[in-house]
PDB file of C-alpha atoms in Angstrom:
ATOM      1  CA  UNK G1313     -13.252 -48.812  16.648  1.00 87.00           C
ATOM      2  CA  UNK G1314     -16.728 -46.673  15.921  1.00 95.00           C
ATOM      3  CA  UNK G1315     -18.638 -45.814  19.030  1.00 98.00           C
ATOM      4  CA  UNK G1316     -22.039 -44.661  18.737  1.00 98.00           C
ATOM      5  CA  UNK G1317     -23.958 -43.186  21.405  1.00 98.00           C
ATOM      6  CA  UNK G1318     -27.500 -44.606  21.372  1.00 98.00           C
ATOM      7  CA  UNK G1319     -28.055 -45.299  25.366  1.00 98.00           C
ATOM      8  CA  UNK G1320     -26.319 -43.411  28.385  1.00 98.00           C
ATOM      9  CA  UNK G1321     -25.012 -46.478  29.598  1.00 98.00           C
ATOM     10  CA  UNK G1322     -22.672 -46.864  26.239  1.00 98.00           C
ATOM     11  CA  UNK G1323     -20.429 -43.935  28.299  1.00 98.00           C
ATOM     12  CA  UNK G1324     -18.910 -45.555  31.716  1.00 98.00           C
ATOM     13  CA  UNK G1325     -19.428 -43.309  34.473  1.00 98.00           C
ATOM     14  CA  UNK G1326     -15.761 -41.687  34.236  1.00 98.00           C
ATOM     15  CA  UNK G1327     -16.777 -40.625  30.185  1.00 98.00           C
ATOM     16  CA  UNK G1328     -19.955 -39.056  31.505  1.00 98.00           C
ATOM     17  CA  UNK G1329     -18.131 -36.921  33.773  1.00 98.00           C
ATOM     18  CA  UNK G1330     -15.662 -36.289  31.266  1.00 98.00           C
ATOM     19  CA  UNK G1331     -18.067 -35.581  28.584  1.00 98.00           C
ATOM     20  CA  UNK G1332     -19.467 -33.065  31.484  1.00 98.00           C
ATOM     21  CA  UNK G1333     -16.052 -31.634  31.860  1.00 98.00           C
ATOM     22  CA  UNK G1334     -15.842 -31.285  28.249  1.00 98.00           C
ATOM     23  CA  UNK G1335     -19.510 -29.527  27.326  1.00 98.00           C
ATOM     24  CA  UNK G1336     -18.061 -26.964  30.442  1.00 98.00           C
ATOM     25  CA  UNK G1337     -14.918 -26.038  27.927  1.00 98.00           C
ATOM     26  CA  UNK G1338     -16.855 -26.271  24.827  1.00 98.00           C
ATOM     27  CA  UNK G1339     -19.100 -23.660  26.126  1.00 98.00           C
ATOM     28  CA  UNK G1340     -16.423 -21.035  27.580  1.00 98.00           C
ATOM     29  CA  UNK G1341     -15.271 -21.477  24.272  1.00 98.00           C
ATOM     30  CA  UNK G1342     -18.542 -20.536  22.614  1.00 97.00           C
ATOM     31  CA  UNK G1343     -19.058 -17.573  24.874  1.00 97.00           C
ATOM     32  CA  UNK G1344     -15.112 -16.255  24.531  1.00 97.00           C
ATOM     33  CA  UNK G1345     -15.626 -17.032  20.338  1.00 97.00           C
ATOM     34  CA  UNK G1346     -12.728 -18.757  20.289  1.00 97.00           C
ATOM     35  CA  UNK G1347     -11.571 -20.102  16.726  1.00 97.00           C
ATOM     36  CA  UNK G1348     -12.051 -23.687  17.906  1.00 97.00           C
ATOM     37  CA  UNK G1349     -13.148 -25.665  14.894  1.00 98.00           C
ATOM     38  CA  UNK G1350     -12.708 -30.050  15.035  1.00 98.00           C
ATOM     39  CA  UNK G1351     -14.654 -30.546  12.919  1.00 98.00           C
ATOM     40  CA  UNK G1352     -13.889 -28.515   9.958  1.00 98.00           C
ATOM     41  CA  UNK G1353     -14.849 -29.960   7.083  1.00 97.00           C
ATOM     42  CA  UNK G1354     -16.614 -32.415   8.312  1.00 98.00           C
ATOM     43  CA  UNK G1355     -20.718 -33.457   7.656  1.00 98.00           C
ATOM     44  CA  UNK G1356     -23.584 -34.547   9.830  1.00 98.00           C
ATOM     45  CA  UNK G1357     -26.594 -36.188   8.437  1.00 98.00           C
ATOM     46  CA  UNK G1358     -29.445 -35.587  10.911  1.00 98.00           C
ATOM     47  CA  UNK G1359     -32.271 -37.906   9.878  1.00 97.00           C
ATOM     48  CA  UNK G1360     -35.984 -36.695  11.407  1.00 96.00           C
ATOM     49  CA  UNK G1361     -38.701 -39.067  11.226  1.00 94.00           C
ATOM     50  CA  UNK G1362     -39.754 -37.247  14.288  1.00 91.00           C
ATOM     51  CA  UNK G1363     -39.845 -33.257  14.091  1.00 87.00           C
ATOM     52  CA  UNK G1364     -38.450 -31.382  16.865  1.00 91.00           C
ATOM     53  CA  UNK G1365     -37.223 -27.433  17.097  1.00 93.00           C
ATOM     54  CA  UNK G1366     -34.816 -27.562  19.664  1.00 95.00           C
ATOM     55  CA  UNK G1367     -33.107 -30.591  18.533  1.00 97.00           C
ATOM     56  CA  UNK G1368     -32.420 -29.385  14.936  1.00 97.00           C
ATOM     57  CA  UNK G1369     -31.799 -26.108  15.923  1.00 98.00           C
ATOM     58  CA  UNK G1370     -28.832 -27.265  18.779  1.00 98.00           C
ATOM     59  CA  UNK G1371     -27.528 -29.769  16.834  1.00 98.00           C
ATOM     60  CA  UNK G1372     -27.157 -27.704  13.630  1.00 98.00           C
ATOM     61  CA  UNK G1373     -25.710 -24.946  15.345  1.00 98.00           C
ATOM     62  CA  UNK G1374     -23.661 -26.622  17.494  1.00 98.00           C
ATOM     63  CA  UNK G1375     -22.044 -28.582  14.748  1.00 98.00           C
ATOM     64  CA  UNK G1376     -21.286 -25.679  12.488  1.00 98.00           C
ATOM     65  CA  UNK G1377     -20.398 -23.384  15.388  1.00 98.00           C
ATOM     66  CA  UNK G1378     -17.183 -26.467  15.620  1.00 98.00           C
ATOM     67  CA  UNK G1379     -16.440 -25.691  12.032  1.00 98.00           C
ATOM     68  CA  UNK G1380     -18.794 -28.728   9.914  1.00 98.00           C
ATOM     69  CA  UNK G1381     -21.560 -28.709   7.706  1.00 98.00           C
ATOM     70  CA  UNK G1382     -24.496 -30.675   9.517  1.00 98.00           C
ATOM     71  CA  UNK G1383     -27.106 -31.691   6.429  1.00 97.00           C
ATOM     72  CA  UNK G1384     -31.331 -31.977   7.542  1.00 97.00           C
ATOM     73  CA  UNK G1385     -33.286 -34.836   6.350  1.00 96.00           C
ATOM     74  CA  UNK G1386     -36.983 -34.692   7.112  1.00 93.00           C
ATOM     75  CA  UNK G1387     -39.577 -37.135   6.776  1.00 90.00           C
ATOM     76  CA  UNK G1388     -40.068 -35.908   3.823  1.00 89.00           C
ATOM     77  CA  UNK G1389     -36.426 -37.179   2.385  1.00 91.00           C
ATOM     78  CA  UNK G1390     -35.736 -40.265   4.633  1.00 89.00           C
ATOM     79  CA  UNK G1391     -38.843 -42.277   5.072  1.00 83.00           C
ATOM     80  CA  UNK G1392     -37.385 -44.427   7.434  1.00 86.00           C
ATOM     81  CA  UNK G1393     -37.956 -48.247   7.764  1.00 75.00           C
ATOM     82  CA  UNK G1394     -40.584 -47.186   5.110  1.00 84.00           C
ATOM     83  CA  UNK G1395     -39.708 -46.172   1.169  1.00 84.00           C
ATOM     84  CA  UNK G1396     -36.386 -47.961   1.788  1.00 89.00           C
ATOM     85  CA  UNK G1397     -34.634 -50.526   4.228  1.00 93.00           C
ATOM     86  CA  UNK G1398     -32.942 -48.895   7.591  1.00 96.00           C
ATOM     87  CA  UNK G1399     -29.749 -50.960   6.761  1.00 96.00           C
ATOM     88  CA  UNK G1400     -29.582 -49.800   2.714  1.00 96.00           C
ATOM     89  CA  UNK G1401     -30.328 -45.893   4.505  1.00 96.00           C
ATOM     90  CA  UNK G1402     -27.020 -46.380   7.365  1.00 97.00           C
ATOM     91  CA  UNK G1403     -24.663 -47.467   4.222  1.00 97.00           C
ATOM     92  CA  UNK G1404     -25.608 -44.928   1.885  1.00 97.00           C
ATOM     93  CA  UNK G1405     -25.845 -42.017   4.160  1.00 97.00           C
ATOM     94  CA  UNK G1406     -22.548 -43.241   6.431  1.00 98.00           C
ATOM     95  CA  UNK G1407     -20.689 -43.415   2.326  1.00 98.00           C
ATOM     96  CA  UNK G1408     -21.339 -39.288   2.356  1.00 98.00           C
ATOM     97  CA  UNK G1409     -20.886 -38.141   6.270  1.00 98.00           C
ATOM     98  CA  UNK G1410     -18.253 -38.466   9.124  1.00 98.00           C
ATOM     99  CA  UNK G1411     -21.146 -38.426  11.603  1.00 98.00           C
ATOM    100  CA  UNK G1412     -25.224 -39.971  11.619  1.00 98.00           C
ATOM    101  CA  UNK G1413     -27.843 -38.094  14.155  1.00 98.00           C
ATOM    102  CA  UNK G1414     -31.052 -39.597  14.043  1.00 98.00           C
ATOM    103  CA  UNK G1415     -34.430 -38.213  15.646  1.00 97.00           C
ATOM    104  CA  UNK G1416     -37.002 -41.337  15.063  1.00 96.00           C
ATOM    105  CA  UNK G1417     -39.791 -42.951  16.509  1.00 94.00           C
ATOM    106  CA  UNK G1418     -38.976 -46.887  16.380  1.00 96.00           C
ATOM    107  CA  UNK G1419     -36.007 -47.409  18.919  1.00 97.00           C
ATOM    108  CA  UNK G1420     -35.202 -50.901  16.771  1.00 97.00           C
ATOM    109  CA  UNK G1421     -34.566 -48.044  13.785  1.00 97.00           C
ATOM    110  CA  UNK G1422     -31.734 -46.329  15.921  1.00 98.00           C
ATOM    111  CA  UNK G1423     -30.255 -49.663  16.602  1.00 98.00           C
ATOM    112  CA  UNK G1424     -30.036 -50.843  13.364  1.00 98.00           C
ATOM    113  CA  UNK G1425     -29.106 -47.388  11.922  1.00 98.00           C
ATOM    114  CA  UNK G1426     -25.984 -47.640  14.211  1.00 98.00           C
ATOM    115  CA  UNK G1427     -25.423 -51.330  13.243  1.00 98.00           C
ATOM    116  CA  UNK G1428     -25.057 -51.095   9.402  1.00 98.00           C
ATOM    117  CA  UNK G1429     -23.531 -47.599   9.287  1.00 98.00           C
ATOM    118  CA  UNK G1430     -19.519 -47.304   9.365  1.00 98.00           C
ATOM    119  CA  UNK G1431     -19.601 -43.817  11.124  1.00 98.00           C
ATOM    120  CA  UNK G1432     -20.897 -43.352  14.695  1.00 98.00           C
ATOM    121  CA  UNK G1433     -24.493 -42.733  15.317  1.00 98.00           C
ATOM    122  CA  UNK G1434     -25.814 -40.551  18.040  1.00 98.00           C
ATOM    123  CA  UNK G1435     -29.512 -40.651  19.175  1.00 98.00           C
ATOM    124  CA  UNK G1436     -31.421 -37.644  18.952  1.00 98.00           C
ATOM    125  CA  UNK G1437     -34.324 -39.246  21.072  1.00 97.00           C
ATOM    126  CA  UNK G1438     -36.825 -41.963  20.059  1.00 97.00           C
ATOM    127  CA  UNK G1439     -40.075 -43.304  21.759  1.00 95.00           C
ATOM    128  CA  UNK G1440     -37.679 -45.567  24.044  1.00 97.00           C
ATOM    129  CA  UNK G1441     -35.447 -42.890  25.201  1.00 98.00           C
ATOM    130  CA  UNK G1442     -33.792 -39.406  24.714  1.00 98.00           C
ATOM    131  CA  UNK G1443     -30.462 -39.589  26.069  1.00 98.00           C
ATOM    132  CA  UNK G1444     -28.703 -35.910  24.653  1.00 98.00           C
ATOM    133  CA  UNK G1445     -31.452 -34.818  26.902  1.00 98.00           C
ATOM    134  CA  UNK G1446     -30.431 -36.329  30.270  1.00 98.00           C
ATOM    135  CA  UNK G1447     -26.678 -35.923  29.767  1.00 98.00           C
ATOM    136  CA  UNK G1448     -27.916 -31.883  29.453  1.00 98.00           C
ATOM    137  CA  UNK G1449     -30.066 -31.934  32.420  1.00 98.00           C
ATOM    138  CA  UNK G1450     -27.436 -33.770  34.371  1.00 98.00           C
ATOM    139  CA  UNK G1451     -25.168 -31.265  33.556  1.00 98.00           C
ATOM    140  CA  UNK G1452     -27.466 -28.356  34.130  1.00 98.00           C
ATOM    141  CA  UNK G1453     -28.095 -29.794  37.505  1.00 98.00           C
ATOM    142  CA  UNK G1454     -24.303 -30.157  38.059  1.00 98.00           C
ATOM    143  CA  UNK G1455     -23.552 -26.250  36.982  1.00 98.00           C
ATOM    144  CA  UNK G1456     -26.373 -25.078  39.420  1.00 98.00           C
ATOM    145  CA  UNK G1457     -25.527 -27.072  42.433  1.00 98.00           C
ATOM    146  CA  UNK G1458     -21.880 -27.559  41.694  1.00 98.00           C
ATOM    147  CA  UNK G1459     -21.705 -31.161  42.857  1.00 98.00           C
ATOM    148  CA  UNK G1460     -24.135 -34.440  41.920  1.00 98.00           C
ATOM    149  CA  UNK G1461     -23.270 -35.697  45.672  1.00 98.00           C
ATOM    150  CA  UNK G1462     -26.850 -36.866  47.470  1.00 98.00           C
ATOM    151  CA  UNK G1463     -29.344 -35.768  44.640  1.00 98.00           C
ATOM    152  CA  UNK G1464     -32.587 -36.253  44.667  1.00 98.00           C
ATOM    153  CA  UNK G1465     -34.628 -35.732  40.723  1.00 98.00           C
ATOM    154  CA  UNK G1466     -38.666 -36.492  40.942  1.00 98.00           C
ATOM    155  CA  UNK G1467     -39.920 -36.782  38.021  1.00 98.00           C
ATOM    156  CA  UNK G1468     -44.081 -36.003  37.941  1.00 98.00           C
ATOM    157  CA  UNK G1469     -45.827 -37.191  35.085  1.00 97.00           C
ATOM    158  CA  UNK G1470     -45.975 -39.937  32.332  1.00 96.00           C
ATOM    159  CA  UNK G1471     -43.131 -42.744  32.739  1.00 96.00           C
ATOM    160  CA  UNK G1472     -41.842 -41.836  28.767  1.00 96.00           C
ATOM    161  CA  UNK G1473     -38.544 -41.870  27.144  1.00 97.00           C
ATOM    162  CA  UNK G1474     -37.241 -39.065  29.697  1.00 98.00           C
ATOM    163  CA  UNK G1475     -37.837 -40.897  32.460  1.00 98.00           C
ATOM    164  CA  UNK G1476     -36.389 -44.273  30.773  1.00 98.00           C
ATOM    165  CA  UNK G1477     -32.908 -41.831  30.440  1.00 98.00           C
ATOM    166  CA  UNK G1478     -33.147 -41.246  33.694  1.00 98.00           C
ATOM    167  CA  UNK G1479     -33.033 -44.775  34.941  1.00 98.00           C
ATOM    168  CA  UNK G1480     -30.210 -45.172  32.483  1.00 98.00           C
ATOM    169  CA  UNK G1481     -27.661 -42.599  33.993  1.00 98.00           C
ATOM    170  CA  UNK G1482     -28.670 -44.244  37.191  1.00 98.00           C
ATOM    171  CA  UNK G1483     -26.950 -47.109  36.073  1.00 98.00           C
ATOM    172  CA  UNK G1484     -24.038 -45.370  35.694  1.00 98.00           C
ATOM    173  CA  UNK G1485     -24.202 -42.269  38.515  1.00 98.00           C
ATOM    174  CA  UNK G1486     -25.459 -42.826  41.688  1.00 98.00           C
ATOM    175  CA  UNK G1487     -28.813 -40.524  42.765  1.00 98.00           C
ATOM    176  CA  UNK G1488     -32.087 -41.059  44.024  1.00 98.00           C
ATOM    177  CA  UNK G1489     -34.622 -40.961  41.302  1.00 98.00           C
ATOM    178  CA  UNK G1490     -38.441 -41.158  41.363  1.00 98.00           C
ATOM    179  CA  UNK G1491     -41.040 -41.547  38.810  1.00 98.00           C
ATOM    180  CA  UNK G1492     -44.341 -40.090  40.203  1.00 98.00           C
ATOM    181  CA  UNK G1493     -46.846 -41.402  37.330  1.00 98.00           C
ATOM    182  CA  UNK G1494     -50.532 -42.391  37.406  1.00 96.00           C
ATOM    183  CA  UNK G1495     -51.306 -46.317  37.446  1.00 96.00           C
ATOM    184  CA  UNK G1496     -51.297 -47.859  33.841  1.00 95.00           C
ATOM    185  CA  UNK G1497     -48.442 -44.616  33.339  1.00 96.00           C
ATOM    186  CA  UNK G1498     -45.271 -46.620  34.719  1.00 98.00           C
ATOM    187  CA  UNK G1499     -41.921 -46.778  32.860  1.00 98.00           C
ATOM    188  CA  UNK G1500     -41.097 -49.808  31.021  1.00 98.00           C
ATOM    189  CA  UNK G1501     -40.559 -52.848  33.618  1.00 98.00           C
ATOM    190  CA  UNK G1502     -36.858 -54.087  32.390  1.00 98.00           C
ATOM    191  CA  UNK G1503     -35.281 -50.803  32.233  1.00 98.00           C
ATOM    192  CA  UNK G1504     -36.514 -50.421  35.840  1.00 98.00           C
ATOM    193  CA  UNK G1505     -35.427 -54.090  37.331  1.00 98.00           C
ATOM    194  CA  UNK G1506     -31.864 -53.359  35.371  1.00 98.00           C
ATOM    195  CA  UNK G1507     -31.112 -50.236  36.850  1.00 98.00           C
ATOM    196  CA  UNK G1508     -32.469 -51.997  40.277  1.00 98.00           C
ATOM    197  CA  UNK G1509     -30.374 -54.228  39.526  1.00 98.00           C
ATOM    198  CA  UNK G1510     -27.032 -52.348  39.037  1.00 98.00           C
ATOM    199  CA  UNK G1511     -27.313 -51.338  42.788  1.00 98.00           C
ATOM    200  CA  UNK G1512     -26.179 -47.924  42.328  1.00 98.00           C
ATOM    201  CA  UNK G1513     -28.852 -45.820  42.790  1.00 98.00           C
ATOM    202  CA  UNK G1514     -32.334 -45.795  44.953  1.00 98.00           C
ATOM    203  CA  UNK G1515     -35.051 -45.979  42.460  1.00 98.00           C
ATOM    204  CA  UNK G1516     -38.943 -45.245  43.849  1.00 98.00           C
ATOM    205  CA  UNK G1517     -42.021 -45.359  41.414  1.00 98.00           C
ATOM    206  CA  UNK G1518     -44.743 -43.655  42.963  1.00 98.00           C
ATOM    207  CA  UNK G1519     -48.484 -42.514  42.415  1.00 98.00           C
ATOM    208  CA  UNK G1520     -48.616 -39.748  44.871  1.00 98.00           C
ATOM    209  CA  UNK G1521     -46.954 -36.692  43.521  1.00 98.00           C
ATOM    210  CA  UNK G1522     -47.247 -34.843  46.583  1.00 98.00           C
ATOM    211  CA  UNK G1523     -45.619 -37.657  48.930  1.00 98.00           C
ATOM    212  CA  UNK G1524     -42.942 -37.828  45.900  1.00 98.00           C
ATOM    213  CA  UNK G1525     -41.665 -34.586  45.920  1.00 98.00           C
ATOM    214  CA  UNK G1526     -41.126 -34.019  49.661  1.00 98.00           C
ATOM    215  CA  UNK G1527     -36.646 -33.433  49.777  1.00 98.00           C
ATOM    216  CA  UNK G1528     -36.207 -33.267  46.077  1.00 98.00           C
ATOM    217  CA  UNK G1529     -33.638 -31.074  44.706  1.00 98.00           C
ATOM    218  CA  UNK G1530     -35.106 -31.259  41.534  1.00 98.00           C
ATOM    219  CA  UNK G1531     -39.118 -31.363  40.021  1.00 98.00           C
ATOM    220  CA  UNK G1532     -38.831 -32.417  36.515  1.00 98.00           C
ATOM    221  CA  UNK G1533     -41.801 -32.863  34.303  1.00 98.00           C
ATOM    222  CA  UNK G1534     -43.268 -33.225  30.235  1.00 97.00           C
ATOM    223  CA  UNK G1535     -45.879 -33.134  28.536  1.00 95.00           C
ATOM    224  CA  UNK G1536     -48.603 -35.214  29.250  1.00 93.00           C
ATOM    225  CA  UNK G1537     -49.173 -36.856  25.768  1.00 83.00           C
ATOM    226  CA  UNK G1538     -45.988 -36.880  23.694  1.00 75.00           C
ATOM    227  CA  UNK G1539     -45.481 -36.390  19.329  1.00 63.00           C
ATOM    228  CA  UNK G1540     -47.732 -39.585  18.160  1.00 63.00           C
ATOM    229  CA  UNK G1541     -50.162 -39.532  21.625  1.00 68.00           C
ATOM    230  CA  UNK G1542     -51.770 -36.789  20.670  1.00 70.00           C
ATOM    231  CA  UNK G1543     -54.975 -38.350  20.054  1.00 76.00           C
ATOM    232  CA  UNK G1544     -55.197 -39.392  23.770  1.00 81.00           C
ATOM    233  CA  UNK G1545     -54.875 -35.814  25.130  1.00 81.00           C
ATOM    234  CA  UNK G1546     -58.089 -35.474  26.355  1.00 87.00           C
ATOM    235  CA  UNK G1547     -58.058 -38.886  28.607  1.00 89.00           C
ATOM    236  CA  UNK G1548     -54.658 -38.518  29.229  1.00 92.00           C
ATOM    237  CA  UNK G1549     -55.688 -34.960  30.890  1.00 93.00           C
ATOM    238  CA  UNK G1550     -58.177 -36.866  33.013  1.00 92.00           C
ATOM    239  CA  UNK G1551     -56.125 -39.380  34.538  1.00 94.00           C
ATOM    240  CA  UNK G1552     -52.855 -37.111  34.947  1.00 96.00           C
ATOM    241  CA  UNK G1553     -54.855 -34.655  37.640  1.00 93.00           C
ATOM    242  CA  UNK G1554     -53.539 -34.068  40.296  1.00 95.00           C
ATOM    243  CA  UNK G1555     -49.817 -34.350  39.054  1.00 98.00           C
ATOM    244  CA  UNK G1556     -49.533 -30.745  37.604  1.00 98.00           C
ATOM    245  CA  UNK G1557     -46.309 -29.484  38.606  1.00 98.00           C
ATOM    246  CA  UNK G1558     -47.442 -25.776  40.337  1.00 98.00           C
ATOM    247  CA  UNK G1559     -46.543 -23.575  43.700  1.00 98.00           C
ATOM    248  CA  UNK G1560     -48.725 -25.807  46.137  1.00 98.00           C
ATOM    249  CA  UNK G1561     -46.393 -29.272  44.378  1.00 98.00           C
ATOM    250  CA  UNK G1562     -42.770 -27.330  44.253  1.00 98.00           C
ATOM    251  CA  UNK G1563     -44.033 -26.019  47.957  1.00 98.00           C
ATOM    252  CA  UNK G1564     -44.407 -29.406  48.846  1.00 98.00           C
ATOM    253  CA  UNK G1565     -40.810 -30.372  48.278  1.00 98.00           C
ATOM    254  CA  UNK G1566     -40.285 -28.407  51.803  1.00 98.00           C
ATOM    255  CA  UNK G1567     -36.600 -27.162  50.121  1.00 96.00           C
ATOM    256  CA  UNK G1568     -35.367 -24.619  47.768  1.00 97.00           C
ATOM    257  CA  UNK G1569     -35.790 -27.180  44.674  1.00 98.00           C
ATOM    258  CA  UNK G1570     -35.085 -26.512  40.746  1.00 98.00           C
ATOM    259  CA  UNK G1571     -37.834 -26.590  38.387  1.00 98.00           C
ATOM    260  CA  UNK G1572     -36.682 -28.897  35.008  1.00 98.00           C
ATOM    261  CA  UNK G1573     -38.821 -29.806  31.958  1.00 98.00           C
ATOM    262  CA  UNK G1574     -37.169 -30.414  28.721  1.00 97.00           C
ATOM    263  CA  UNK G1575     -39.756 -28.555  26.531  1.00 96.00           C
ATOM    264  CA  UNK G1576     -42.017 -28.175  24.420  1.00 95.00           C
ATOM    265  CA  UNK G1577     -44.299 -27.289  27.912  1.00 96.00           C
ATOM    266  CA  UNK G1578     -48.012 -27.127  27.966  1.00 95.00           C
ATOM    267  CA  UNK G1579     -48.111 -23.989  29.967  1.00 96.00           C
ATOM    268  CA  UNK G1580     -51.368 -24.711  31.813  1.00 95.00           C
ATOM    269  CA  UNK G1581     -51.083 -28.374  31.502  1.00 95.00           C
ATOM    270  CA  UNK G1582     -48.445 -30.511  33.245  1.00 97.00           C
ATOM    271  CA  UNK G1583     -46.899 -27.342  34.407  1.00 98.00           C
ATOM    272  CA  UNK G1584     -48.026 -23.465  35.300  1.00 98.00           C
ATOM    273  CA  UNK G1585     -46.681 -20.360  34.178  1.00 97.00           C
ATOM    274  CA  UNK G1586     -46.146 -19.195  37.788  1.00 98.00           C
ATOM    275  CA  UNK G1587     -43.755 -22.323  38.099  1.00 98.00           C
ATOM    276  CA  UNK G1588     -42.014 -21.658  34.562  1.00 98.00           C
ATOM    277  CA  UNK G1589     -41.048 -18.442  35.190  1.00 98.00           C
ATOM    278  CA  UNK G1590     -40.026 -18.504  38.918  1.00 98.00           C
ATOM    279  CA  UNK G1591     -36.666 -18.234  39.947  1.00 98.00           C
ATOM    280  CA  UNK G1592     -36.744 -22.554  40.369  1.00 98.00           C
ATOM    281  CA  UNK G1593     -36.869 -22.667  37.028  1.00 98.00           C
ATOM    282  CA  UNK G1594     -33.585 -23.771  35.189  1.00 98.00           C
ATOM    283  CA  UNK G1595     -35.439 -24.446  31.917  1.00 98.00           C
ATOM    284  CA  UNK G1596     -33.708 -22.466  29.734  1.00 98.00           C
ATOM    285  CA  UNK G1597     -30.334 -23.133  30.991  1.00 98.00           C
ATOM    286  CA  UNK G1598     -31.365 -26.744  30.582  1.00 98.00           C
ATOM    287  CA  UNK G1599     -32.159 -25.456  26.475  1.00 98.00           C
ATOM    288  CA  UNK G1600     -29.234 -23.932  26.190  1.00 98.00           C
ATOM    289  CA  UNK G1601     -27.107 -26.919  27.578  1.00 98.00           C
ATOM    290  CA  UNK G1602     -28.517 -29.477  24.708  1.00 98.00           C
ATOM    291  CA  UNK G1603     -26.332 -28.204  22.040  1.00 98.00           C
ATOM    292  CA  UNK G1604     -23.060 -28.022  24.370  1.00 98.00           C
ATOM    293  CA  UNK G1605     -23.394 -31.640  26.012  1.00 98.00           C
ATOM    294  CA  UNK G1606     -24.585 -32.711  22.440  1.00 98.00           C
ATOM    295  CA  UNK G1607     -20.760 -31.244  21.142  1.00 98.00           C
ATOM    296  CA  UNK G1608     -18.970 -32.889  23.949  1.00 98.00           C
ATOM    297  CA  UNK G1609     -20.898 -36.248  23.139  1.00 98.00           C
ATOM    298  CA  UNK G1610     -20.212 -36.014  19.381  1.00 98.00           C
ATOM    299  CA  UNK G1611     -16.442 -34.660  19.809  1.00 98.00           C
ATOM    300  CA  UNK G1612     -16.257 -37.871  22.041  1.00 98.00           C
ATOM    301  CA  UNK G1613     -17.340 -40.544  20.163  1.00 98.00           C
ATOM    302  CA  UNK G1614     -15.758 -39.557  16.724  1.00 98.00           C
ATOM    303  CA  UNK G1615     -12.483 -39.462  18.040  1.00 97.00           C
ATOM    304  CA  UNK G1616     -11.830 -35.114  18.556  1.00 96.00           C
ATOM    305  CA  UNK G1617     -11.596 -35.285  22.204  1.00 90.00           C
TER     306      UNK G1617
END
C-alpha cells in the first residue's frame, strides 16, 4: 500500500521514533562513507512552486548520497495547479519516478498531488505546514538533550506553517509547546482545538514573549513575513516588536535553553547575531539534520527500511 508523508501525524508515534532511530544510522553512515545505497537506481521528482536553498540542496544530496538520481522542477517547468491540472501533473510525473517531493504554496496542491500519484509523496513544506522540518528539529533536540522526556519548545513569532508542525507532532509526542505571537498572528484555530483535543500534550498560545519563555528548553523562531508576505514586511515589523528573539529574551528563559530557527534568518530582525552565534544556538545542527531525517522519512515510506 503507498504511504505518503504529507502531515506528521501520517507516522504513529512509534514510526517517529523509529524514523529518529533511523536518520541516527543514516547519518553514522554518511560520516563513516559507508557504501550504503537503497535507492540505487531509483528517481525523485522534486516539484518547486516555492524556491527554497536548503530544501533542494538536502534533498538532492541526500537522495543521491543513497545511490538515486533526484530530478529539479522549478516553477519554471511545473506550473502547478496553473498551465496544467495537479491530478494530470501526479500521473505523469509518478509514470517516470519511484518517489514525488513537492515544495508548493497551496496545501490542497500537496493533497491532491499525493491522491492521483501511484508513488508516495513527501511534503517539502507548503503555506499550511512544513513537516521534514519538525521531524529535524525534533531530532536535533533529541541528539542535544538525549531524551524528549518533560520538554518545553516556545516558539516567538508569527503562528505559520512551523508552528502548525509543531502542534502536529504534539499529537503524536507528548511536550509542552507554546506559540508566543502578536494578536491577529495566531495559528490556525482547528489545528489548535485537534491537537487540544488529542490530550497529549499542554498547548499555551500566548502574547507575551517574555512571560512565554520563562523554563523553556528550547526558543525557536522565523522570519517575520514568510516567501509570498513579503509585501507586509514593513507592518509586519511594527506589530512583531517586542518578540525579537535576543540575550535579554533567551535570559529570560532563567535556564540553559537552545536557540532553534529553521532558516533563512533575518539577522537583525526576528533574531540577533549575538543569539545566532552563541553557544545556544543549534541552528546549524538543525540544517544539517534536514537531509538525514528527510532520508529516514523517504527510506520509510517507500518501503527501504
Amino acid at each position: 500500500m503507498k504511504r505518503d508523508f504529507l502531515h506528521i501525524t501520517d507516522f504513529t508515534a512509534d514510526e517517529i521514533h523509529a524514523t529518529f532511530a533511523l536518520a541516527r544510522e543514516v547519518k553514522a553512515r554518511f560520516k563513516n562513507r559507508d557504501d550504503y545505497k537503497p535507492f540505487k537506481d531509483h528517481s525523485m521528482a522534486m516539484i518547486f512552486a516555492k524556491p527554497s536553498a536548503r530544501t533542494r540542496i538536502s534533498f538532492e544530496t541526500g537522495f543521491f548520497r543513497l545511490g538515486g538520481h533526484a530530478l529539479y522542477l522549478g516553477p519554471s517547468d511545473i506550473s502547478i495547479g496553473k498551465r496544467e491540472a495537479v491530478k494530470d501533473i501526479a500521473r505523469v510525473v509518478a509514470r517516470y519516478n519511484d518517489v514525488i517531493m513537492a515544495r508548493l504554496f497551496d496545501h490542497a496542491h500537496v493533497l491532491e498531488l499525493a491522491e492521483y500519484a501511484s508513488v508516495p509523496v513527501i511534503n517539502g513544506l507548503t503555506d499550511y505546514n512544513h513537516p521534514c522540518q519538525i521531524m529535524a528539529d525534533m531530532f536535533t533536540i533529541l541528539e542535544h538533550r538525549g531524551h524528549l522526556d518533560d520538554l518545553k519548545v516556545v516558539y516567538v513569532g508569527d503562528g505559520n506553517n512551523i508552528v502548525h508542525s509543531w502542534l502536529r507532532l504534539a499529537q503524536r509526542l507528548p511536550l509542552h509547546f507554546v506559540c508566543a505571537c502578536p494578536e491577529g498572528y495566531t495559528p490556525d484555530d482547528t489545528t489548535v482545538a485537534d491537537t487540544r483535543a488529542a490530550g497529549l500534550s499542554e498547548i499555551e498560545i500566548r502574547h507575551d514573549p517574555k512571560a512565554a519563555v520563562k523554563d523553556a528548553d528550547v526558543v525557536y523562531t522565523d522570519v517575520w513575513a514568510s516567501m509570498g508576505q513579503k509585501d507586509q514586511a514593513e507592518e509586519r515589523k511594527a506589530r512583531f516588536k517586542g518578540f525579537q528573539v535576543n540575550s535579554e529574551l533567551m535570559a529570560a528563559t532563567g535556564k540553559k535553553s537552545l536557540f532553534m530557527h529553521c532558516l533563512p534568518a533575518e539577522r537583525g530582525v526576528e533574531t540577533t547575531d549575538a543569539v545566532l552565534e552563541s553557544e545556544a544556538s543549534i541552528v546549524f545542527d538543525e540544517a544539517e539534520n534536514r537531509m538525514h531525517a528527510q532520508n529516514a522519512i523517504l527510506l520509510k515510506i517507500c518501503g527501504k527500511a
